[in-house]
Short mmCIF file of C-alpha atoms in Angstrom, two decimals:
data_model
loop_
_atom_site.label_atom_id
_atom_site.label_comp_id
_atom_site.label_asym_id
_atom_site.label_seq_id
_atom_site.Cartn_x
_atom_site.Cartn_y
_atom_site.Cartn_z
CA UNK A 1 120.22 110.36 76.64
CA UNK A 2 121.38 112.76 73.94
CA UNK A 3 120.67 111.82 70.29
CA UNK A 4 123.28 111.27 67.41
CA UNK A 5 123.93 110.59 63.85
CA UNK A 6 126.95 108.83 62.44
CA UNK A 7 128.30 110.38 59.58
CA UNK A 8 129.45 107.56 57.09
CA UNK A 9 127.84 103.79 56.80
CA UNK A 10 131.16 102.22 55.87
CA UNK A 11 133.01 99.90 58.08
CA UNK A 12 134.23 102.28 60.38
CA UNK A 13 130.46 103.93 61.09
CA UNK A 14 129.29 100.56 61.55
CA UNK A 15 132.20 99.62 64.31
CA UNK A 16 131.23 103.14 65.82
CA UNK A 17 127.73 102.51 66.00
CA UNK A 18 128.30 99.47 67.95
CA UNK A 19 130.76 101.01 70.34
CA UNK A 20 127.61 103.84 70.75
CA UNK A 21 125.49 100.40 71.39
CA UNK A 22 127.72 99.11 73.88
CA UNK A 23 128.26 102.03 75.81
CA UNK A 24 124.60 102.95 76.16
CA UNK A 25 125.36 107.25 76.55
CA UNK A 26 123.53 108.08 73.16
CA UNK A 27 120.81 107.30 71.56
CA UNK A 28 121.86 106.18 67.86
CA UNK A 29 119.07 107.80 65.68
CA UNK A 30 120.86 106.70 62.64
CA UNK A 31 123.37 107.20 59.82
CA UNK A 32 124.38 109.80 57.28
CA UNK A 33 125.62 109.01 53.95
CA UNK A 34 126.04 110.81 50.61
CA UNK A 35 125.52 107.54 48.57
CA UNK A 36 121.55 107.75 47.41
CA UNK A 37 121.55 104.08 47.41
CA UNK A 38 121.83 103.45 50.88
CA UNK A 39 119.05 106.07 51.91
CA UNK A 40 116.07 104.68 52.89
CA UNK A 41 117.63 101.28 53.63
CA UNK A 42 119.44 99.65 56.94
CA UNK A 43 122.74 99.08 57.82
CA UNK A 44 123.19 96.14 60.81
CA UNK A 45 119.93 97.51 62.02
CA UNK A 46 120.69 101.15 61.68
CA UNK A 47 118.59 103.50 59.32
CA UNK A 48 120.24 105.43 57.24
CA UNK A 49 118.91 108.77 56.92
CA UNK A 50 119.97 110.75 54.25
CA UNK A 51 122.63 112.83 52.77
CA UNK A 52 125.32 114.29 55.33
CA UNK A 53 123.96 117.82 54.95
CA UNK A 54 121.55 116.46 56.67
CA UNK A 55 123.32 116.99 59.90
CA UNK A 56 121.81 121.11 59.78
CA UNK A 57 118.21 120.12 60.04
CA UNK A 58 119.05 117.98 63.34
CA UNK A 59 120.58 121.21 65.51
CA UNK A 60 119.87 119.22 68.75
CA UNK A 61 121.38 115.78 67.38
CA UNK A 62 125.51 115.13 67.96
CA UNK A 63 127.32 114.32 65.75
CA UNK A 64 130.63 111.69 65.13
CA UNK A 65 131.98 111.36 61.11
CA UNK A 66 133.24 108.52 60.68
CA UNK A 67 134.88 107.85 56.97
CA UNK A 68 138.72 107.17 55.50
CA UNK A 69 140.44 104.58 54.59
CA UNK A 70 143.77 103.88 53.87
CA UNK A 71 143.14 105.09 50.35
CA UNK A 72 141.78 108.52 51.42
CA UNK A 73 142.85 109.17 55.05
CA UNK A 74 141.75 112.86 54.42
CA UNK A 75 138.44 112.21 53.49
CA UNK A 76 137.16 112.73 57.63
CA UNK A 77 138.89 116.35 57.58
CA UNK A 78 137.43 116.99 54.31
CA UNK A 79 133.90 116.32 55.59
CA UNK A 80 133.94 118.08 58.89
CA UNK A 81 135.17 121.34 56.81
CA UNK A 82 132.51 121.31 54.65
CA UNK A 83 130.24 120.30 57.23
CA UNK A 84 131.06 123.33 59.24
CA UNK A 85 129.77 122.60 62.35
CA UNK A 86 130.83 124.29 65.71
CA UNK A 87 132.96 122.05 68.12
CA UNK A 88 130.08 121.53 70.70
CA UNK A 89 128.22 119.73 68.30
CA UNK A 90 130.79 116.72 68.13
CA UNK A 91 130.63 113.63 70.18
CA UNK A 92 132.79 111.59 71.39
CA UNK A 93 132.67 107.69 71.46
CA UNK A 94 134.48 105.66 74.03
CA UNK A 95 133.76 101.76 74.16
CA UNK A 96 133.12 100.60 77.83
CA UNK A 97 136.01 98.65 77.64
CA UNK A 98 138.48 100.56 76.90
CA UNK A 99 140.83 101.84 79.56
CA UNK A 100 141.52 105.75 80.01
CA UNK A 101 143.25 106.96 82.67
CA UNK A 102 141.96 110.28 84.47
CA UNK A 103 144.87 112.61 83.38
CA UNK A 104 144.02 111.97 79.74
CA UNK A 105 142.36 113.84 77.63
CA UNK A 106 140.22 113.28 73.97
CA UNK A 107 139.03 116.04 71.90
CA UNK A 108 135.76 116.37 70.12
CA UNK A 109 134.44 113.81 67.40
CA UNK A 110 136.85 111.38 68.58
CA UNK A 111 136.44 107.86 68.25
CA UNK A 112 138.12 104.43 70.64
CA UNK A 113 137.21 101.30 69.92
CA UNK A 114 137.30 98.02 71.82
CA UNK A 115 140.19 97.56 74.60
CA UNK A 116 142.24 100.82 73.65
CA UNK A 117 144.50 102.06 76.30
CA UNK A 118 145.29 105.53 77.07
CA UNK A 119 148.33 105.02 79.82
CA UNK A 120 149.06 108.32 81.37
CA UNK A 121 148.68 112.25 80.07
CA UNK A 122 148.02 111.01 76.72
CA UNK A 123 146.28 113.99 74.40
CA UNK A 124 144.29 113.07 71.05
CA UNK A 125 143.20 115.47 69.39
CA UNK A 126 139.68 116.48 67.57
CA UNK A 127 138.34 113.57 65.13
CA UNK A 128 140.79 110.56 65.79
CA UNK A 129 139.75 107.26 64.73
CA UNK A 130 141.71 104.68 67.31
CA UNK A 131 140.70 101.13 66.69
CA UNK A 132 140.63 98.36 69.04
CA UNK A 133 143.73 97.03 71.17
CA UNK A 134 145.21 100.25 70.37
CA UNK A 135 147.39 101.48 73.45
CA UNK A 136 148.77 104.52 73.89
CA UNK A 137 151.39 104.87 76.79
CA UNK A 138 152.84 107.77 78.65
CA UNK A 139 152.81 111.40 77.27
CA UNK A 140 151.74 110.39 73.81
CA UNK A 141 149.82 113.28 71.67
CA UNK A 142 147.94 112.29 68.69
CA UNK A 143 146.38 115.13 66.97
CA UNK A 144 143.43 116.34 64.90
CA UNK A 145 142.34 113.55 62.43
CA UNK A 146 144.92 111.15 62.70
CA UNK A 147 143.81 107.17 62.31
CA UNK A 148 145.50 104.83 64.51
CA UNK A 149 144.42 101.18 63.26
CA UNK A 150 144.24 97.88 65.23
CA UNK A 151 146.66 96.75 67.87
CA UNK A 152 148.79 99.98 66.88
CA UNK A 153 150.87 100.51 70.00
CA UNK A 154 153.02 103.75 70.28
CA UNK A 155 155.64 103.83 72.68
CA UNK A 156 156.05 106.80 75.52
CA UNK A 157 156.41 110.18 74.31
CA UNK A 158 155.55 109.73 70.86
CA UNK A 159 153.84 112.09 68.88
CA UNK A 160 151.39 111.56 65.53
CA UNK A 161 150.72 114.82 63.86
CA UNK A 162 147.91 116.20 61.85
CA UNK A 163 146.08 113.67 59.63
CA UNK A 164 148.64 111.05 60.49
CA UNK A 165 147.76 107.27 59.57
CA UNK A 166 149.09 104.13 61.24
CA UNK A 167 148.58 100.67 60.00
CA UNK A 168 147.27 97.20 62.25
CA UNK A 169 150.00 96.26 63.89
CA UNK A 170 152.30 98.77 63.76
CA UNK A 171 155.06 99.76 66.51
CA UNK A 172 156.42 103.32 67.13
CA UNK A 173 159.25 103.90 69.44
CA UNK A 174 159.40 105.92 72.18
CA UNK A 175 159.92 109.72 71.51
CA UNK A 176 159.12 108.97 67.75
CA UNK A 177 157.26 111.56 66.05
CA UNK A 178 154.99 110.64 62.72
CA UNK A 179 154.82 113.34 60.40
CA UNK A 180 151.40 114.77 59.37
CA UNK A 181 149.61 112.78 56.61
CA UNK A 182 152.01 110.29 56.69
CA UNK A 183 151.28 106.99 56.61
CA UNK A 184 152.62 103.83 58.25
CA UNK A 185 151.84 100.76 56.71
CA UNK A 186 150.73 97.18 58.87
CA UNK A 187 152.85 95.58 60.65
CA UNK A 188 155.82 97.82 60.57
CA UNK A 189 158.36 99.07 63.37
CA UNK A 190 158.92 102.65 63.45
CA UNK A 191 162.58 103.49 64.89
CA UNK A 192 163.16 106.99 63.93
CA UNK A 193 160.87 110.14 63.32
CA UNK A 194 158.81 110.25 60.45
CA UNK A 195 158.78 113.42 57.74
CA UNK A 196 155.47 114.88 56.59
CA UNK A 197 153.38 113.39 53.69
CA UNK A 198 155.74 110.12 53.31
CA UNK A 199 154.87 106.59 53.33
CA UNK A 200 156.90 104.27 55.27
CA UNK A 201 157.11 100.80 55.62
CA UNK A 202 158.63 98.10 56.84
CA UNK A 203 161.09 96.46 59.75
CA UNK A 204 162.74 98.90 60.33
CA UNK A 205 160.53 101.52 58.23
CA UNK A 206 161.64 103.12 55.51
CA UNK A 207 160.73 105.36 53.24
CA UNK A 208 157.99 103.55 50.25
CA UNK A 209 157.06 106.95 48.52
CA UNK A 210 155.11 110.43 49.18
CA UNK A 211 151.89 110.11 50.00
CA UNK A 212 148.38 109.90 47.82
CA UNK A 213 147.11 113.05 46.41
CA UNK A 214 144.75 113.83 49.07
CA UNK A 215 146.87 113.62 52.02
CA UNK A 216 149.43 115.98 49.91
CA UNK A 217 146.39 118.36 49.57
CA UNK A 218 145.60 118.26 53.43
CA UNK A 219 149.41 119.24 54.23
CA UNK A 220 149.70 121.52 51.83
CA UNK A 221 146.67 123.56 52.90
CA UNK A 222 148.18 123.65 56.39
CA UNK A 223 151.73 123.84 55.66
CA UNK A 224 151.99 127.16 58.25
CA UNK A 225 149.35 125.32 60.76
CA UNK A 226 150.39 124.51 64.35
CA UNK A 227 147.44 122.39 65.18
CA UNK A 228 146.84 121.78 68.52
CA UNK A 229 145.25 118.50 70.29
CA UNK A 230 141.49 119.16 71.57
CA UNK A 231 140.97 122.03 69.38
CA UNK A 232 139.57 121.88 65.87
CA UNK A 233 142.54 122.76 63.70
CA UNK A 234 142.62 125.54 61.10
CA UNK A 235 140.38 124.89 57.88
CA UNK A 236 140.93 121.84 55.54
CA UNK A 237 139.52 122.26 52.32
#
């Protein structure tokens, strides 16, 4: 069984290191964490290590980040830059239970939760975060860093780019594409395609404002990127 660290000892770590639990292929040696608080201490039974920098003194450990939240969806892209590691050092998690059919693919880093679906040639990308009872159906292609949050379910076709961040609940139709570092907030029903760096909400969505400072920063850096899915993207800063 290979070793690995969790970067992160937030909520989404902790979900991750369960999914590792469940699914028995690694061998959780603990977390990472930049807070000095937590060092030294245990979180649900998991030791946390050290600092995140501490990922270059384990060369033979994998590796998963797991951070963001809806405040700071750029914070994972952040921390794999400055991290800096090569692409074969990056797990990827998949919870027994969810469902992944055969001619789809997930990149490196990559995290699904509890009873996600992947339908049919579905591609995500390096370092997506897809949370339980998410389902992706036919031809869907979420790429590098995007967040898709509980029972998120994207209809055929539809495409999230870079760094793009869906809220529980939500519904994207079919052919729909999700600008990157948008956000969509819970619960809403996306009908139409999505511009970069916007937040929408609603039933239908619509437009709420730009988005936070950091996503800005992410698309701005990559303004002339065409990222791909199952390839680390260009540099984030």
């Amino acid at each position: 069984m290979n070793g690995l660290v969790i970067v992160g000892a937030g909520g989404f770590a902790r979900e991750t290191a369960q999914a590792v639990a469940d699914a028995g292929e690694f061998t959780l040696l603990g977390h990472l964490d930049d807070n000095p608080a937590l060092h030294g201490t245990e979180v649900d039974g998991v030791p946390v290590l050290g600092g995140c920098d501490l990922v270059h003194d384990l060369p033979d450990v994998q590796v998963v980040v797991c951070v963001g939240n809806p405040r700071d969806y750029a914070a994972r892209a952040r921390l794999v830059h400055r991290l800096a590691l090569p692409a074969e050092r990056y797990a990827t998690v998949v919870h027994p239970t969810a469902a992944v059919s055969a001619s789809s693919e997930i990149g490196p880093g990559s995290v699904l939760l509890a009873h996600c679906v992947l339908t049919a040639a579905v591609r995500v990308g390096a370092h997506v975060a897809v949370m339980p009872h998410v389902v992706l159906t036919h031809d869907d292609v979420v790429e590098d860093f995007a967040t898709l949050t509980s029972g998120v379910r994207l209809g055929g076709s539809a495409r999230l780019k870079r760094g793009a961040y869906v809220g529980s609940g939500a519904l994207v139709k079919e052919g729909t594409t999700i600008g990157a570092w948008s956000l969509i907030g819970m619960g809403s029903a996306v009908l139409g395609d999505v511009p970069p760096g916007e937040v929408w909400v609603g039933s239908p969505a619509r437009r709420l404002r730009a988005a936070d400072a950091p996503a800005l920063d992410q698309l701005a850096a990559h303004a002339h990127d065409v990222a791909s899915p199952h390839v680390l993207g260009g540099p984030v800063t």
